[in-house]
Coordinates of C-alpha atoms in Angstrom, one line a residue:
X194 CA 180.2 22.4 -30.3
X195 CA 182.8 20.3 -32.4
X196 CA 185.3 23.1 -32.5
X197 CA 186.0 26.5 -31.0
X198 CA 184.9 28.5 -34.0
X199 CA 181.6 26.9 -33.8
X200 CA 181.5 27.3 -30.2
X201 CA 181.8 31.1 -30.7
X202 CA 179.4 30.9 -33.4
X203 CA 176.8 29.3 -31.2
X204 CA 177.2 31.9 -28.4
X205 CA 176.7 34.8 -30.9
X206 CA 173.6 33.3 -32.3
X207 CA 172.2 32.1 -28.9
X208 CA 172.9 35.7 -27.1
X209 CA 172.0 38.1 -30.1
X210 CA 168.6 39.0 -28.7
X211 CA 169.8 40.3 -25.4
X212 CA 173.3 41.5 -26.2
X213 CA 175.3 43.0 -29.1
X214 CA 177.9 41.3 -30.9
X215 CA 180.8 43.0 -29.2
X216 CA 179.5 42.3 -25.7
X217 CA 179.1 38.6 -26.7
X218 CA 182.5 38.3 -28.2
X219 CA 183.9 39.9 -25.0
X220 CA 182.0 37.5 -22.7
X221 CA 183.1 34.6 -25.0
X222 CA 186.8 35.5 -24.7
X223 CA 186.6 36.1 -21.2
X224 CA 185.2 32.6 -20.6
X225 CA 188.0 31.1 -23.1
X226 CA 190.7 33.0 -20.8
X227 CA 189.0 31.7 -17.7
X228 CA 188.7 27.7 -19.1
X229 CA 191.7 27.7 -21.4
X230 CA 194.0 30.6 -20.5
X231 CA 193.8 31.7 -23.9
X232 CA 194.2 35.4 -25.0
X233 CA 192.7 36.5 -28.6
X234 CA 195.5 35.4 -30.4
X235 CA 195.7 31.8 -29.0
X236 CA 192.0 31.6 -30.1
X237 CA 192.9 32.7 -33.8
X238 CA 195.8 30.0 -33.7
X239 CA 193.7 27.4 -32.2
X240 CA 189.8 28.0 -33.1
X241 CA 189.8 24.9 -35.4
X242 CA 190.8 22.7 -32.2
X243 CA 188.2 20.1 -31.2
X244 CA 186.7 20.6 -27.8
X245 CA 187.2 17.7 -25.1
X246 CA 184.0 16.6 -23.2
X247 CA 184.9 18.7 -20.1
X248 CA 185.3 21.9 -22.4
X249 CA 181.9 21.2 -23.8
X250 CA 180.1 20.8 -20.6
X251 CA 181.8 24.1 -19.4
X252 CA 180.7 26.2 -22.2
X253 CA 177.3 24.8 -22.6
X254 CA 176.8 25.2 -18.9
X255 CA 178.0 28.9 -19.2
X256 CA 175.8 29.7 -22.3
X257 CA 172.8 28.4 -20.4
X258 CA 173.5 30.3 -17.5
X259 CA 174.0 33.6 -19.7
X260 CA 170.6 32.9 -21.1
X261 CA 169.3 33.0 -17.6
X262 CA 170.7 36.3 -17.2
X263 CA 173.6 35.1 -14.9
X264 CA 176.4 37.7 -15.2
X265 CA 179.6 36.4 -16.5
X266 CA 181.5 37.4 -13.1
X267 CA 179.3 35.0 -11.1
X268 CA 179.8 32.3 -13.7
X269 CA 183.7 32.4 -13.3
X270 CA 183.5 33.5 -9.6
X271 CA 186.0 36.2 -10.4
X272 CA 186.4 39.7 -11.7
X273 CA 189.5 42.2 -12.1
X274 CA 189.6 45.2 -9.9
X275 CA 192.1 47.9 -10.1
X276 CA 194.2 44.9 -11.6
X277 CA 193.7 42.6 -8.6
X278 CA 191.8 39.3 -8.8
X279 CA 188.6 39.5 -6.8
X280 CA 186.4 36.5 -6.1
X281 CA 182.6 37.3 -6.3
X282 CA 179.2 35.4 -6.0
X283 CA 175.7 36.6 -5.7
X284 CA 176.2 37.7 -2.0
X285 CA 178.4 40.6 -2.9
X286 CA 178.1 43.4 -5.8
X287 CA 180.0 43.0 -8.8
X288 CA 182.6 45.8 -8.9
X289 CA 182.0 48.7 -11.4
X290 CA 184.4 50.7 -13.4
X291 CA 183.3 53.9 -11.7
X292 CA 184.4 52.3 -8.2
X293 CA 187.8 51.8 -9.6
X294 CA 187.8 55.6 -10.2
X295 CA 187.0 56.1 -6.5
X296 CA 190.1 54.1 -5.5
X297 CA 192.4 56.3 -8.0
X298 CA 190.9 59.4 -6.7
X299 CA 191.6 58.5 -3.0
X300 CA 195.1 57.4 -3.9
X301 CA 195.7 60.8 -5.8
X302 CA 195.4 62.5 -2.4
X303 CA 197.8 60.2 -0.7
X304 CA 200.8 60.0 -3.0
X305 CA 203.2 60.7 0.0
X306 CA 201.6 60.7 3.5
X307 CA 199.5 57.5 4.0
X308 CA 196.5 58.1 6.3
X309 CA 197.2 56.2 9.5
X310 CA 193.6 54.8 10.0
X311 CA 191.4 54.0 7.3
X312 CA 187.8 52.4 7.4
X313 CA 185.5 51.1 4.3
X314 CA 182.0 51.0 5.3
X315 CA 179.8 48.5 3.3
X316 CA 183.0 46.6 2.1
X317 CA 181.1 43.6 0.1
X318 CA 183.7 41.9 -1.9
X319 CA 186.4 44.0 -0.1
X320 CA 187.5 45.5 -3.4
X321 CA 188.0 48.9 -2.4
X322 CA 189.8 48.5 0.8
X323 CA 192.0 45.7 -0.5
X324 CA 192.9 48.1 -3.6
X325 CA 193.6 50.9 -1.2
X326 CA 195.8 48.7 1.1
X327 CA 197.9 47.5 -1.9
X328 CA 199.1 51.0 -2.3
X329 CA 198.7 52.6 1.1
X330 CA 200.5 50.0 2.7
X331 CA 201.7 52.0 5.8
X332 CA 197.9 52.4 6.7
X333 CA 195.8 50.3 9.2
X334 CA 192.9 49.3 7.3
X335 CA 189.4 48.2 8.6
X336 CA 186.3 47.4 6.6
X337 CA 182.6 47.0 7.8
X338 CA 179.8 45.2 6.5
X339 CA 176.5 44.0 7.9
X340 CA 176.4 40.9 5.8
X341 CA 178.5 37.8 7.3
X342 CA 178.6 36.5 3.8
X343 CA 180.2 39.5 2.1
X344 CA 182.7 39.4 5.1
X345 CA 183.5 35.8 4.5
X346 CA 184.2 36.7 0.9
X347 CA 186.0 40.0 1.5
X348 CA 188.3 38.1 4.0
X349 CA 189.2 35.4 1.4
X350 CA 189.9 38.2 -1.0
X351 CA 192.4 39.8 1.3
X352 CA 194.2 36.4 1.7
X353 CA 194.0 36.1 -2.0
X354 CA 195.8 39.5 -2.6
X355 CA 198.0 39.3 0.5
X356 CA 196.9 42.1 2.7
X357 CA 196.1 42.6 6.2
X358 CA 192.8 44.1 7.0
X359 CA 190.5 44.1 10.2
X360 CA 187.1 43.0 9.3
X361 CA 184.1 43.9 11.0
X362 CA 180.6 42.3 11.0
X363 CA 178.3 45.3 11.8
X364 CA 175.6 47.7 10.5
X365 CA 177.0 51.1 10.2
X366 CA 173.4 52.3 11.5
X367 CA 174.3 51.2 15.1
X368 CA 178.0 50.7 14.8
X369 CA 179.6 52.1 18.0
X370 CA 183.5 52.5 18.7
X371 CA 184.0 55.3 21.2
X372 CA 188.0 54.6 21.5
X373 CA 188.3 54.5 17.7
X374 CA 189.1 57.5 15.1
X375 CA 189.9 57.5 11.3
X376 CA 191.7 59.6 9.1
X377 CA 190.0 58.3 5.9
X378 CA 186.4 56.8 5.6
X379 CA 185.4 55.7 2.5
X380 CA 182.1 54.0 1.3
X381 CA 179.9 53.0 -1.8
X382 CA 176.8 52.5 0.0
X383 CA 173.4 51.6 -1.3
X384 CA 172.1 54.6 -3.5
X385 CA 169.5 53.4 -6.2
X386 CA 165.9 54.4 -5.3
X387 CA 163.5 51.2 -5.4
X388 CA 161.9 53.3 -7.9
X389 CA 164.8 52.9 -10.4
X390 CA 164.4 49.1 -10.4
X391 CA 162.2 49.3 -13.8
X392 CA 165.1 50.8 -15.7
X393 CA 167.9 48.2 -14.6
X394 CA 168.8 45.2 -16.5
X395 CA 167.5 41.7 -15.5
X396 CA 170.9 40.4 -14.9
X397 CA 171.3 42.7 -11.9
X398 CA 167.9 42.7 -10.6
X399 CA 168.0 38.8 -10.8
X400 CA 171.3 38.2 -9.2
X401 CA 173.1 41.0 -7.3
X402 CA 172.1 41.6 -3.7
X403 CA 169.4 44.2 -3.3
X404 CA 170.7 45.0 0.2
X405 CA 174.0 46.5 -1.4
X406 CA 172.3 48.3 -4.2
X407 CA 169.0 49.9 -3.2
X408 CA 167.6 52.3 -0.7
X409 CA 163.7 53.4 0.0
X410 CA 162.4 56.3 -2.2
X411 CA 161.5 58.0 1.2
X412 CA 165.0 58.1 2.3
X413 CA 167.7 57.8 -0.4
X414 CA 170.1 59.6 1.5
X415 CA 170.0 57.1 4.4
X416 CA 173.5 55.8 4.4
X417 CA 175.0 59.3 3.7
X418 CA 173.1 60.7 6.7
X419 CA 174.4 57.9 8.9
X420 CA 177.9 57.8 7.6
X421 CA 178.3 61.5 7.8
X422 CA 177.3 61.6 11.6
X423 CA 179.7 58.8 12.1
X424 CA 182.3 60.9 10.4
X425 CA 181.6 64.0 13.0
X426 CA 182.3 61.7 16.0
X427 CA 185.0 59.5 14.3
X428 CA 186.8 61.5 11.7
X429 CA 190.3 63.2 12.9
X430 CA 190.7 66.8 12.1
X431 CA 191.5 67.2 8.4
X432 CA 190.4 63.7 7.4
X433 CA 188.2 62.9 4.7
X434 CA 185.3 60.8 3.6
X435 CA 185.2 59.7 0.1
X436 CA 181.6 58.7 -1.4
X437 CA 180.4 57.2 -4.5
X438 CA 176.9 58.9 -5.1
X439 CA 174.0 58.5 -7.5
X440 CA 174.2 61.3 -9.9
X441 CA 171.1 62.9 -9.2
X442 CA 171.9 63.4 -5.3
X443 CA 175.2 65.3 -5.6
X444 CA 173.5 68.4 -4.5
X445 CA 171.6 66.7 -1.9
X446 CA 174.5 65.2 -0.3
X447 CA 176.7 68.5 -0.3
X448 CA 173.7 70.1 1.4
X449 CA 173.7 67.5 3.9
X450 CA 177.5 68.4 4.8
X451 CA 177.1 72.2 4.4
X452 CA 174.4 71.9 7.2
X453 CA 177.3 70.7 9.3
X454 CA 179.9 73.3 9.5
X455 CA 182.7 70.8 10.2
X456 CA 183.0 69.8 6.6
X457 CA 183.9 71.2 3.3
X458 CA 182.6 69.3 0.2
X459 CA 183.8 69.0 -3.4
X460 CA 182.0 66.9 -6.3
X461 CA 183.9 64.8 -8.9
X462 CA 182.7 63.5 -12.0
X463 CA 183.1 59.9 -13.4
X464 CA 184.4 59.0 -16.9
X465 CA 180.9 59.6 -18.1
X466 CA 181.2 63.0 -16.9
X467 CA 178.2 62.4 -14.2
X468 CA 178.5 63.5 -10.7
X469 CA 179.7 60.5 -9.2
X470 CA 181.9 61.2 -6.0
X471 CA 182.1 63.5 -3.0
X472 CA 184.9 64.3 -0.9
X473 CA 183.9 65.7 2.4
X474 CA 187.0 67.1 4.5
X475 CA 186.6 67.6 8.4
X476 CA 187.9 71.0 9.1
X477 CA 188.0 71.0 12.9

């Protein structure tokens, strides 16, 4: 890698079997911004600049990791979510664009009156609850996860983004808090059946935590059942549960709530026009 033009060419050539040229360029420029703080225009102005040994080492190591299917976000250790910098590693999921939509959907409902108590179930990196707290600054926000490693990262991200959140290391399946009730519960729980693994990209399967992605084929609604039951006992009147869901299970989740007369459900689509979110409002 003599200069940045050659560096880019090597990336395009090395990764062409697994990614298209646009994807490779996006990755290259993301690494360039991370290492050099260069935008694309800076690259055009400096593309013939020679790389120093430290820069050569960084881009070579990054390319080797990409060849090994390691996601760019785990290479840089960070990503952006709702315009917030979020640190990530292989102990937490990489936030998806659909989950940003979930946050926007919630914020549309609370433009004026902030919910007093908010709970994020399965917080992972903390991206959802942190983005919510940034806008719902009058709300008391809590976040729960079974993983100590995930909670550690979420706490770091809360500090990084200057928000105050109460983090709880518990499994929602057996979490009990008789004295507490919430106005808003949000969750992006594991919802991909294990049978779908064969359709997924290697960089997801080999790197992201299975615990946060997959549920057993025999009980794909496991966490929706648990959280809806939790909501029956701990959600205030007119409180809401916001779920991200598998597109194939929208009717099943709605039916789950229809059995319980306490809730009214609506289904919302994502930017791909797929059923992706459910809002359940407690009416008594």
